[in-house]
PDB file of C-alpha atoms in Angstrom:
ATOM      1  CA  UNK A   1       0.000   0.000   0.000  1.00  0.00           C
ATOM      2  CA  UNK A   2       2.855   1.899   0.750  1.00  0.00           C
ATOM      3  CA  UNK A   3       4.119   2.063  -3.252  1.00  0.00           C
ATOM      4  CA  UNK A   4       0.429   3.536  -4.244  1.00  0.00           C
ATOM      5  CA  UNK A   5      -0.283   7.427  -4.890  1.00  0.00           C
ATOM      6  CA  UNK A   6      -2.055   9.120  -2.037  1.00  0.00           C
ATOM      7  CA  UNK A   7      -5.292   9.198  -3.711  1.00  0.00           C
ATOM      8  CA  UNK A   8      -5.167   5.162  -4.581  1.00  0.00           C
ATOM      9  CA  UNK A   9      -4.115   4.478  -0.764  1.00  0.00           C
ATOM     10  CA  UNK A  10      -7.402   6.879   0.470  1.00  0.00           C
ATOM     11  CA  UNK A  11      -9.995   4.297  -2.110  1.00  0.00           C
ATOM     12  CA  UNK A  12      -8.249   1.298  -0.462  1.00  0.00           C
ATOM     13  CA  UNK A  13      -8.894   2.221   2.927  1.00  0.00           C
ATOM     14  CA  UNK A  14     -12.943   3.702   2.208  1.00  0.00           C
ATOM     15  CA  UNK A  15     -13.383   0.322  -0.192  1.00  0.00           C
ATOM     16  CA  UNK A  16     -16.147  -2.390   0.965  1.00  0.00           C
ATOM     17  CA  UNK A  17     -17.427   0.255   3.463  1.00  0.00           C
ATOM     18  CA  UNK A  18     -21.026   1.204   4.182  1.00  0.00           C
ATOM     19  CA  UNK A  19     -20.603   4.666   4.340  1.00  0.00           C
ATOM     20  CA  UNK A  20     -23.925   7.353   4.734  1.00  0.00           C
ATOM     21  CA  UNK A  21     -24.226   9.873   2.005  1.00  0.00           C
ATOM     22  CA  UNK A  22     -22.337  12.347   4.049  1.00  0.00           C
ATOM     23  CA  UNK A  23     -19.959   9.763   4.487  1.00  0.00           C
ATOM     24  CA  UNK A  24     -19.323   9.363   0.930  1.00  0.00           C
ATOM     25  CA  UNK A  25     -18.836  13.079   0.452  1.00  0.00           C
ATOM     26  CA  UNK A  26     -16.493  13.290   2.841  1.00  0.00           C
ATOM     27  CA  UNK A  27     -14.496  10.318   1.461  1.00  0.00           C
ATOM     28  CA  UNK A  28     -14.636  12.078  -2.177  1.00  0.00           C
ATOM     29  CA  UNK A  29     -13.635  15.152  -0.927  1.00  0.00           C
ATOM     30  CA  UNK A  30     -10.295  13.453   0.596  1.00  0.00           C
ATOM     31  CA  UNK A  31      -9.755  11.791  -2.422  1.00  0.00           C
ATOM     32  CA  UNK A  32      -9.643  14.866  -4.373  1.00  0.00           C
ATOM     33  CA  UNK A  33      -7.284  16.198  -2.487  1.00  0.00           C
ATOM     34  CA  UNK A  34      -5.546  13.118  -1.474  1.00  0.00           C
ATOM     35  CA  UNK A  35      -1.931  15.222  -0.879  1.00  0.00           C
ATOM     36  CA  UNK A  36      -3.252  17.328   1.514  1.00  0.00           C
ATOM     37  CA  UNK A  37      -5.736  15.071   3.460  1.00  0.00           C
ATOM     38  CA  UNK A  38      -3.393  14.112   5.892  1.00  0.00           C
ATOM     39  CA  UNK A  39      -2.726  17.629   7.500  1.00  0.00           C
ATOM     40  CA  UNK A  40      -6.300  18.516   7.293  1.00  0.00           C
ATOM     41  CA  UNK A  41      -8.081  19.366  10.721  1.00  0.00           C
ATOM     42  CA  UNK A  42     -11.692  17.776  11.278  1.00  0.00           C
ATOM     43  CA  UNK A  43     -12.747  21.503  10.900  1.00  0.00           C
ATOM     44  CA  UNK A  44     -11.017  22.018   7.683  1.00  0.00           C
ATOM     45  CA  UNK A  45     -11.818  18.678   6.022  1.00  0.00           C
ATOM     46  CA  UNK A  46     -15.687  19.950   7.347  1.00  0.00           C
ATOM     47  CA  UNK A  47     -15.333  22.832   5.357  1.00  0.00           C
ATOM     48  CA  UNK A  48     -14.274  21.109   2.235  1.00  0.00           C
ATOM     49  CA  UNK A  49     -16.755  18.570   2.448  1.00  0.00           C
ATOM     50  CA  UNK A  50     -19.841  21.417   3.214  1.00  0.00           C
ATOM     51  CA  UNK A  51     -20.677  18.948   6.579  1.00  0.00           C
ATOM     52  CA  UNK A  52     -20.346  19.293   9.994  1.00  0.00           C
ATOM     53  CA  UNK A  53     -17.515  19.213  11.814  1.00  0.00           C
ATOM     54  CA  UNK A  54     -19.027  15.748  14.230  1.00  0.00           C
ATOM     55  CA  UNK A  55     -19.750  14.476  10.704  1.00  0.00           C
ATOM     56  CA  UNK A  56     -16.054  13.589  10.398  1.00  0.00           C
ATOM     57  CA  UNK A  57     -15.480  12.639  13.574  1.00  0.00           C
ATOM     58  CA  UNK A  58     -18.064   9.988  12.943  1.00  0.00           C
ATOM     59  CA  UNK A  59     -16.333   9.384   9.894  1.00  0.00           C
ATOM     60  CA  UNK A  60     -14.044   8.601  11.313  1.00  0.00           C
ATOM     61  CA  UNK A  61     -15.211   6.365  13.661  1.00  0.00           C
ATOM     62  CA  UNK A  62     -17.263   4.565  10.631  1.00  0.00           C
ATOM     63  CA  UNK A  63     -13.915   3.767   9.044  1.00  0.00           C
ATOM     64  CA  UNK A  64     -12.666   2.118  12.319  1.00  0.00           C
ATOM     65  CA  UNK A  65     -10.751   4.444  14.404  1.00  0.00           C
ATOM     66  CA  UNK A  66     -11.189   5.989  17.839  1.00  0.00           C
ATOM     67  CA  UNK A  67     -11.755   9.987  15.785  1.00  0.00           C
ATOM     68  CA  UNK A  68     -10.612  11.876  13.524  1.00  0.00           C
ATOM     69  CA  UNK A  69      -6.999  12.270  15.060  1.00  0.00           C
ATOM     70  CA  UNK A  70      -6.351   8.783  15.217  1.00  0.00           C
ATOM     71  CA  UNK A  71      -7.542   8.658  11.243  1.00  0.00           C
ATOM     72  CA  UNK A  72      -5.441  11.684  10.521  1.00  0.00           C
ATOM     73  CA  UNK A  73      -2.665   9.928  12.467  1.00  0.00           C
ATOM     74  CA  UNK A  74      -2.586   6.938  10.690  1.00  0.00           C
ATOM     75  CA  UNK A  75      -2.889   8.834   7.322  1.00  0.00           C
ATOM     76  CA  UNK A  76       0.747  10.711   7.877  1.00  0.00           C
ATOM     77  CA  UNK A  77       2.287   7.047   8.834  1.00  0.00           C
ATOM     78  CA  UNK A  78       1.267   6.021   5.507  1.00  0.00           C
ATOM     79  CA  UNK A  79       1.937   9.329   3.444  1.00  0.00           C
ATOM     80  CA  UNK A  80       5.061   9.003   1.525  1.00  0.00           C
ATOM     81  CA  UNK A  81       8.045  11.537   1.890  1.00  0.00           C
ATOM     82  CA  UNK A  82       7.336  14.723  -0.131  1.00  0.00           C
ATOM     83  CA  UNK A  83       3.490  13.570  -1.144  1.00  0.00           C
ATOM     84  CA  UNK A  84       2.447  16.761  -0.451  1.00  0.00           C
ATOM     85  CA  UNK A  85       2.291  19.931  -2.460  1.00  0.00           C
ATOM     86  CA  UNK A  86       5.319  22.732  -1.506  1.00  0.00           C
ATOM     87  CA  UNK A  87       3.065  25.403  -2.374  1.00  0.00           C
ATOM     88  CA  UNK A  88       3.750  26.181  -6.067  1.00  0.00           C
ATOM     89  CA  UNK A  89      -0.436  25.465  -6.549  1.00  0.00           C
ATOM     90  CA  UNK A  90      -0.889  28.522  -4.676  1.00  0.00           C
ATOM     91  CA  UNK A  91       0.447  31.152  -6.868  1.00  0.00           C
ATOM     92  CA  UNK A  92      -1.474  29.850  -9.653  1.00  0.00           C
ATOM     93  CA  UNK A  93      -5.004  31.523 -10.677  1.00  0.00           C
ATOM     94  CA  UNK A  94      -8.470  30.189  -9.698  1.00  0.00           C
ATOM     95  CA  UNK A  95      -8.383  29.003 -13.588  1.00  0.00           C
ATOM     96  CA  UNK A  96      -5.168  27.224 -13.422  1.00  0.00           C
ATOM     97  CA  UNK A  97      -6.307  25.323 -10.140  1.00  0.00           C
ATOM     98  CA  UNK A  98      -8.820  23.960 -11.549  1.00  0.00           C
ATOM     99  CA  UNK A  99      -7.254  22.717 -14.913  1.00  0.00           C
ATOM    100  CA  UNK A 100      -4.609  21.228 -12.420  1.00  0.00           C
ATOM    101  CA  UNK A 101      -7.178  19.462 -10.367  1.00  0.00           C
ATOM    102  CA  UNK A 102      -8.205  17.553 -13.660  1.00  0.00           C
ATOM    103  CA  UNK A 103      -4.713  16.865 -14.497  1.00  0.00           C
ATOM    104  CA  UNK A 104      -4.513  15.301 -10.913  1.00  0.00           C
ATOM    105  CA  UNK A 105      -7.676  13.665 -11.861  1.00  0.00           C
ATOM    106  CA  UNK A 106      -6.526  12.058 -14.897  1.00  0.00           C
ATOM    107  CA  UNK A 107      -3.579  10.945 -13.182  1.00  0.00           C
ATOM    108  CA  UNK A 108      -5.393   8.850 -10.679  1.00  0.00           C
ATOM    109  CA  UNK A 109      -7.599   7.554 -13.361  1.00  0.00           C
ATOM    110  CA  UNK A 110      -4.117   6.146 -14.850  1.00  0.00           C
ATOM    111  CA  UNK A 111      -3.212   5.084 -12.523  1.00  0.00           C
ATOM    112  CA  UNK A 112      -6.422   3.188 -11.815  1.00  0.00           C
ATOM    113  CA  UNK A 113      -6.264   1.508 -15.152  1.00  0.00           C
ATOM    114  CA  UNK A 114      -3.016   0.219 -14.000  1.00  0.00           C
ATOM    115  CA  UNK A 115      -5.326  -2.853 -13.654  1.00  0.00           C
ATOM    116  CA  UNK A 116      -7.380  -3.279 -16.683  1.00  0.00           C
ATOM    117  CA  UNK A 117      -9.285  -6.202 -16.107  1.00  0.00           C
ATOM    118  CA  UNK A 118     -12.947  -4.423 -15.143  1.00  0.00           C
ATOM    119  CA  UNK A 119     -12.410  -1.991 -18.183  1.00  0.00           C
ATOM    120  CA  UNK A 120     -11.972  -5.170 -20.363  1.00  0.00           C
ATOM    121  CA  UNK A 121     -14.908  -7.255 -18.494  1.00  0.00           C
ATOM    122  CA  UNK A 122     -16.858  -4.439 -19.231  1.00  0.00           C
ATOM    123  CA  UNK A 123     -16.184  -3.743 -22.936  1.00  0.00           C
ATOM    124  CA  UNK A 124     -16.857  -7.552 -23.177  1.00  0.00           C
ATOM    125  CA  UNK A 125     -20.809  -6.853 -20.998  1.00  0.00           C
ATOM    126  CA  UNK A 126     -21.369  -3.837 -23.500  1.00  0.00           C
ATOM    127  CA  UNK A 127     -20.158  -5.653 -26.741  1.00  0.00           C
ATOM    128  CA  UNK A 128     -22.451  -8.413 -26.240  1.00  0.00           C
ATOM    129  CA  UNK A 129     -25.297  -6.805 -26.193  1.00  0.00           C
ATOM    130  CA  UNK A 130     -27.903  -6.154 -27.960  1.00  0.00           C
ATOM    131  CA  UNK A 131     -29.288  -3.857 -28.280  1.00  0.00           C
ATOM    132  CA  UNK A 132     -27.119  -1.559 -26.170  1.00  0.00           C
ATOM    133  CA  UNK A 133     -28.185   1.031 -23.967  1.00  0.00           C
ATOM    134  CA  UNK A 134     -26.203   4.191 -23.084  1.00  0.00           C
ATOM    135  CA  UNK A 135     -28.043   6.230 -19.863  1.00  0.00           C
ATOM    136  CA  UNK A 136     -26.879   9.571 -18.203  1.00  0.00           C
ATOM    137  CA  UNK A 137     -29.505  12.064 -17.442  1.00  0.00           C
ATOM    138  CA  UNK A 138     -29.009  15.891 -16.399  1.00  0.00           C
ATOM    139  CA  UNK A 139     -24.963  16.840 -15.572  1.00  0.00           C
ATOM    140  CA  UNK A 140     -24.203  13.219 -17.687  1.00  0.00           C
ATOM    141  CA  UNK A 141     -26.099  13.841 -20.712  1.00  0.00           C
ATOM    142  CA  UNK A 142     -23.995  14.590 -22.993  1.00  0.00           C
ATOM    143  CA  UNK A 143     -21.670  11.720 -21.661  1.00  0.00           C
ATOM    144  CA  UNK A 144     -24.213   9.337 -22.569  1.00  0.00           C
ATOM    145  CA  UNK A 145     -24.584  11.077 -25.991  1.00  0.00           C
ATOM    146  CA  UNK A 146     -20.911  11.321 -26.887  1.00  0.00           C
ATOM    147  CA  UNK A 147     -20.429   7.602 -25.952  1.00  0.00           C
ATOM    148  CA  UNK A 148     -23.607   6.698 -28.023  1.00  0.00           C
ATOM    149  CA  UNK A 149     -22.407   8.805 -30.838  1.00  0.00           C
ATOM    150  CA  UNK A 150     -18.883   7.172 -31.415  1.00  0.00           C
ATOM    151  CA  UNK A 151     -20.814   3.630 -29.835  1.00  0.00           C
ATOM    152  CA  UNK A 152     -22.944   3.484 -32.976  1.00  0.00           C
ATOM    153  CA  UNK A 153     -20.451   3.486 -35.096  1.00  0.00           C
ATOM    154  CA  UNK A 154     -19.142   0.205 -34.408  1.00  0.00           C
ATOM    155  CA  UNK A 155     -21.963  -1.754 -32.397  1.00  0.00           C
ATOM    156  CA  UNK A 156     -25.199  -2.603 -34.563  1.00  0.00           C
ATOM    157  CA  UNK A 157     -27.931  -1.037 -32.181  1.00  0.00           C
ATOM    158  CA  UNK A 158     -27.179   1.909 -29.581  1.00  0.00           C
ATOM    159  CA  UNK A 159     -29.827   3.074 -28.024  1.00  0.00           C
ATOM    160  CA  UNK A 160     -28.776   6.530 -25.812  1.00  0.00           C
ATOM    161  CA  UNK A 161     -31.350   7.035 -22.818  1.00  0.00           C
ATOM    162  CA  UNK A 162     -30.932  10.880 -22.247  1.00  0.00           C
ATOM    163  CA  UNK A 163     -33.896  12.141 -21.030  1.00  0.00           C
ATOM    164  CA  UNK A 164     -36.078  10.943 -17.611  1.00  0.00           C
ATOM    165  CA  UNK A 165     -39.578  10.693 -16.928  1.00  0.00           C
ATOM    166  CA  UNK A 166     -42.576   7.858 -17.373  1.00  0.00           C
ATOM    167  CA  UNK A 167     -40.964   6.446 -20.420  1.00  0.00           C
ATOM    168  CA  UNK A 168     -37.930   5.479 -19.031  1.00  0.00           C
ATOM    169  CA  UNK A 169     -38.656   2.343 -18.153  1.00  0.00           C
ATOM    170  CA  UNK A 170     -40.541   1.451 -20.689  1.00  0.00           C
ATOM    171  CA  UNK A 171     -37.785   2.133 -22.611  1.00  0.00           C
ATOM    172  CA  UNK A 172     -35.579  -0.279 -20.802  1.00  0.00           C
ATOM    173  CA  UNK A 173     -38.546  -2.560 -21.142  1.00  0.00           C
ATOM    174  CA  UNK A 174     -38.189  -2.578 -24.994  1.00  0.00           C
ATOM    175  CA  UNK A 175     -34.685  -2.787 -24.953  1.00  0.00           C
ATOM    176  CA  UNK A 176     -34.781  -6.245 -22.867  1.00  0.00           C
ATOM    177  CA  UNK A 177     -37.554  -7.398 -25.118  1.00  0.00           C
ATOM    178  CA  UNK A 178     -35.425  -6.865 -28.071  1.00  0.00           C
ATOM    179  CA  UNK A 179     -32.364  -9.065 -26.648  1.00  0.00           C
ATOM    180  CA  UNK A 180     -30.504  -6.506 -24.592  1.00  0.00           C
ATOM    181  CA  UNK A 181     -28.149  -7.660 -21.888  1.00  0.00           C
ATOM    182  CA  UNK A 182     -26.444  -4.808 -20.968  1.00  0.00           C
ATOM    183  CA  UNK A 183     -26.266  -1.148 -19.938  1.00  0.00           C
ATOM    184  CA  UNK A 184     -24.009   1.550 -19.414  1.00  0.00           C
ATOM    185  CA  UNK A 185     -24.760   4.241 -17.221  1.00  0.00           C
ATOM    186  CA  UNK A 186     -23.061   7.570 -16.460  1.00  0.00           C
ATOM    187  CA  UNK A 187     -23.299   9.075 -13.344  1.00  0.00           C
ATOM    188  CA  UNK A 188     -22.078  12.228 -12.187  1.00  0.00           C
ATOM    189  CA  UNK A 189     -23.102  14.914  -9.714  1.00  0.00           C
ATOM    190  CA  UNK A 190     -26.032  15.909  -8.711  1.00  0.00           C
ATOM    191  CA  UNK A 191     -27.590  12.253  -8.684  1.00  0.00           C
ATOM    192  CA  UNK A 192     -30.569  12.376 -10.065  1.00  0.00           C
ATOM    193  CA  UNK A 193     -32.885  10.131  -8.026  1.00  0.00           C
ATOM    194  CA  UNK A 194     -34.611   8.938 -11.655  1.00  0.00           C
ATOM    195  CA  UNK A 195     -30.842   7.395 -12.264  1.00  0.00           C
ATOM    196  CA  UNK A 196     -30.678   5.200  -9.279  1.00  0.00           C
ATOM    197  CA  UNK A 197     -33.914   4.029  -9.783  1.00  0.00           C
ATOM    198  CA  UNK A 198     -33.650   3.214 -13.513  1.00  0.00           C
ATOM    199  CA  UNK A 199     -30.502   0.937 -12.828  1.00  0.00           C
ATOM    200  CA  UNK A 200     -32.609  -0.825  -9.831  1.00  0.00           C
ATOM    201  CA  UNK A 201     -35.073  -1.569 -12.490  1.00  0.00           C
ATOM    202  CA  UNK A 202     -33.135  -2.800 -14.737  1.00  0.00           C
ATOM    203  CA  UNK A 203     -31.042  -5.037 -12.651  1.00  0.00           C
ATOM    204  CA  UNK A 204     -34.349  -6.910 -11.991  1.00  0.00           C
ATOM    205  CA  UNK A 205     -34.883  -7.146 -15.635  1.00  0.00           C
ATOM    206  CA  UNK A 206     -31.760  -8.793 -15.571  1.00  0.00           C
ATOM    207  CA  UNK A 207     -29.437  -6.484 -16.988  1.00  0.00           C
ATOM    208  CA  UNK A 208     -25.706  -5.777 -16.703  1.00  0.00           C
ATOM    209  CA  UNK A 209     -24.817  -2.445 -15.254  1.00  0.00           C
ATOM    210  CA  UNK A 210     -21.899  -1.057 -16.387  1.00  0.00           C
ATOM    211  CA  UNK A 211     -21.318   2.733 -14.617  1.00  0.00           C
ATOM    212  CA  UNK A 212     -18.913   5.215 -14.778  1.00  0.00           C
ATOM    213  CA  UNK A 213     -19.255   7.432 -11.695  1.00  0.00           C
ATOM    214  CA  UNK A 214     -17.258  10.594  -9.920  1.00  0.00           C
ATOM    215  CA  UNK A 215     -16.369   7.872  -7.395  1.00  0.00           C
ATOM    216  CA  UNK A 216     -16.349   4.277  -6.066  1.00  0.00           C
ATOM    217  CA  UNK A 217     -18.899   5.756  -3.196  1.00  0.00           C
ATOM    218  CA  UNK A 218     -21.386   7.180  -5.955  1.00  0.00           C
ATOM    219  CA  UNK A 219     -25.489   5.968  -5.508  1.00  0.00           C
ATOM    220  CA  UNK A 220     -25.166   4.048  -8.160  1.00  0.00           C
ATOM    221  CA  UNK A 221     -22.382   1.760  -6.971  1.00  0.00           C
ATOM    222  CA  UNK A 222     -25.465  -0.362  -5.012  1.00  0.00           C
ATOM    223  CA  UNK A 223     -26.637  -1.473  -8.357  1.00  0.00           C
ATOM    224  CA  UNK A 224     -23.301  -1.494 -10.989  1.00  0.00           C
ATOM    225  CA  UNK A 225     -21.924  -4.916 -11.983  1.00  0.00           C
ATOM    226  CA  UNK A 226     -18.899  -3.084 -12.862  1.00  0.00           C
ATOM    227  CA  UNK A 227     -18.278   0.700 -11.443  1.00  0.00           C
ATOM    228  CA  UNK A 228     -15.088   2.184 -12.806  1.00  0.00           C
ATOM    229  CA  UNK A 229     -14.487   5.883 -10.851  1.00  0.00           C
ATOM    230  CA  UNK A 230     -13.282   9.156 -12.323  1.00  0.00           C
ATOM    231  CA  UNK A 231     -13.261  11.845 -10.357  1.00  0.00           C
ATOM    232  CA  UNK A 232     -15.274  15.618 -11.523  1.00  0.00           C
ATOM    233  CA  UNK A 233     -13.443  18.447 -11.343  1.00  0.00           C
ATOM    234  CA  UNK A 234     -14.962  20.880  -8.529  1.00  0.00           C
ATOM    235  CA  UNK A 235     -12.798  24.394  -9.003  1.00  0.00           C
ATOM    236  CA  UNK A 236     -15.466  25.802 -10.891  1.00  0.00           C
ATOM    237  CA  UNK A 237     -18.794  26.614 -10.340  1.00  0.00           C
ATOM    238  CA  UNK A 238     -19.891  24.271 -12.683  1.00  0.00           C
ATOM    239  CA  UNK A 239     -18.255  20.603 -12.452  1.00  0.00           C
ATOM    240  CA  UNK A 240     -15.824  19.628 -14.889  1.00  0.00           C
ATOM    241  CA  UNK A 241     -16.061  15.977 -16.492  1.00  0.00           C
ATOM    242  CA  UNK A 242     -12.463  15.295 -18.100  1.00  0.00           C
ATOM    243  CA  UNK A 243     -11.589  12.047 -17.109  1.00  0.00           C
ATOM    244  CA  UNK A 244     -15.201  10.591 -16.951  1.00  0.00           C
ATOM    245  CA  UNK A 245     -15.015  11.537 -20.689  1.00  0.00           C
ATOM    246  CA  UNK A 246     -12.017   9.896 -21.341  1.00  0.00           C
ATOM    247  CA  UNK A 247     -12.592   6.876 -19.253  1.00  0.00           C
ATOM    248  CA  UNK A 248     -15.474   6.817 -21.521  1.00  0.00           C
ATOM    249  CA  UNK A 249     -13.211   6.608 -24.591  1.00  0.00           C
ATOM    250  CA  UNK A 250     -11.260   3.741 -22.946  1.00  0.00           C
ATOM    251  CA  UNK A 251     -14.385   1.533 -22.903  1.00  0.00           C
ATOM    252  CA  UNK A 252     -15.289   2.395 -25.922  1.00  0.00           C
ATOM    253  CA  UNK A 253     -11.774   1.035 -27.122  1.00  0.00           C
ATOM    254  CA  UNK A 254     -12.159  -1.947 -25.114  1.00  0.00           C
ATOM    255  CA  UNK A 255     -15.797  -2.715 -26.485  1.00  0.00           C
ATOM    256  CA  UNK A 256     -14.151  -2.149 -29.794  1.00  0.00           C
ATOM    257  CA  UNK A 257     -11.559  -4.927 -28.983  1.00  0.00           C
ATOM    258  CA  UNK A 258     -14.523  -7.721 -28.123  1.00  0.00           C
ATOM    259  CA  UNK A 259     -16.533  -6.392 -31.149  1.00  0.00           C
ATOM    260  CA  UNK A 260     -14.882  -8.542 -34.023  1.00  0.00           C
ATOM    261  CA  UNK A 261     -16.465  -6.758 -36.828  1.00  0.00           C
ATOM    262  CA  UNK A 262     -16.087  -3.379 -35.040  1.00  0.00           C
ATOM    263  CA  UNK A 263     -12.613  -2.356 -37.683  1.00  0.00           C
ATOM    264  CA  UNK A 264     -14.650  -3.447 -41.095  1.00  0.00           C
ATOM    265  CA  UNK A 265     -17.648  -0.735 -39.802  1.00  0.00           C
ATOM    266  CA  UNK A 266     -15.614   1.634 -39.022  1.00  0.00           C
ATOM    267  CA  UNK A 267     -14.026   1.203 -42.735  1.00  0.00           C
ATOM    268  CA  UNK A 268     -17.396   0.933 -44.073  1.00  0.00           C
ATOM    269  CA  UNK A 269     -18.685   4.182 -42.087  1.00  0.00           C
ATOM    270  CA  UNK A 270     -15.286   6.320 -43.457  1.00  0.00           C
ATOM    271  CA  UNK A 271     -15.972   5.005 -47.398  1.00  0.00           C
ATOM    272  CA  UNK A 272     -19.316   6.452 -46.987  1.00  0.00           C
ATOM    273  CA  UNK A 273     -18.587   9.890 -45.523  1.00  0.00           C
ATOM    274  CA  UNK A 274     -16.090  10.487 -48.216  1.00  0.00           C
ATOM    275  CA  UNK A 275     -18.447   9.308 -50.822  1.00  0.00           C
ATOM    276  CA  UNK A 276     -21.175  11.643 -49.008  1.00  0.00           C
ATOM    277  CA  UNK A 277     -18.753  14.354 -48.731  1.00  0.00           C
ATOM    278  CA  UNK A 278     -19.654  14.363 -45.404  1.00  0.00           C
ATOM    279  CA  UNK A 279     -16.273  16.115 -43.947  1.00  0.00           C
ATOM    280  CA  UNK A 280     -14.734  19.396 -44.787  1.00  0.00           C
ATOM    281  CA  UNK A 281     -10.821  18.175 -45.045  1.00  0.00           C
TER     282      UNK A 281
END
């Protein structure tokens, strides 16, 4: 555990845990700013989170430890030499900060695919299936869109499930009807309540879940066959989604890789935009 970045050695300890919503935030926000976590009083860590200052200490306690000293205690043991920051994030802009936090994002997502055998189970879940369904509603939208645009493509039936409401399970319905097997959902903050409920359903339709979430803590987790974490970017007042975008693009590659007709579309998809003049070169 020792050889792991900060931010890997936080997920290990917070992994298998039945943690409370506030819990979970808590555990995201040390995640994000794994470096610094360590020499974070309860009060600051409170303050980061937007909870209460006895909602770490009981936190704490959740994760095993007699408060949040002991926690913060055994966080420095484990910190490597030098893990932390000397300041030089500081001097940079409010627009700088939070293009580095992404950077620091898509550096834990690397090194998360360090391992990819869940990324390749899952390419072989969404491959399979068929038809295909692609969800994200609200903040993920156009997550679910982009991955259904480049998805279709390759795969012979994508359908993108984009917007909520009374049809959305009837929409699932179809899909089952029709042979589906599997589903890929992304999930990013604010949850949408419609979300959690959708993969519930279809779970008891007996579909695969396959979601990409701002963490391993997300609502969502309780009903993912697979759940492969990339953290948002928070700096601005909007989130940022870099690296659930690109993890996005890495499952597409690896449903590419189970899909063995996937190269001959996308050959047959480029011969006709050229004959349709499709592209301005």
């Amino acid at each position: 555990m020792s050889g792991s970045s900060p931010g890997a050695r936080l997920q290990q300890l917070f992994e298998g845990r039945r943690l409370t919503p506030t819990q979970r935030r808590i555990a995201h926000s040390m995640v994000r700013r794994a470096g610094d976590a360590p020499f974070l009083s309860s009060v600051e860590l409170a303050e980061l989170a937007g909870v209460s200052q006895p909602s770490v200490t009981r936190f704490a306690v959740a994760l095993g430890f007699d408060g949040y000293p002991a926690l913060r205690k055994h966080l420095r043991e484990v910190a490597p030499a030098g893990s932390v920051a000397e300041g030089g994030e500081d001097a940079c802009n409010e627009y700088q900060q939070a293009v580095l936090g992404e950077i620091e994002n898509l550096r834990h997502l690397a090194e998360l695919l360090a391992d990819p055998g869940p990324v390749e189970r899952a390419g072989r879940l969404l491959a399979a299936s068929r038809p295909l369904l692609v969800l994200g509603l609200r903040a993920a939208s156009s997550q679910a869109r982009g991955f259904g645009y480049f998805a279709a493509k390759v795969h012979p039936d994508v359908r993108v499930l984009d917007e909520g409401g009374s049809m959305l399970h009837d929409r699932i319905d179809a899909a089952r009807r029709a042979g589906a097997s599997a589903l890929i959902c992304f999930a990013l903050p604010r949850h949408p309540r419609e979300v959690v409920d959708a993969l519930a359903y279809a779970r008891d339709q007996g579909l695969a879940v396959v979601s990409v979430a701002d963490s391993a803590f997300a609502p969502v987790a309780a009903h993912s066959d697979v759940l492969i974490p990339a953290a948002v970017g928070t700096g601005l007042a909007f989130d940022t989604a870099c690296a659930p975008m690109l993890l996005g693009r890495v499952l597409l590659e690896a449903m590419c890789d189970a899909l063995p007709d996937a190269q001959a579309r996308l050959e047959s998809f480029d011969a006709g935009a050229v004959a349709r003049g499709l592209f301005v070169e």
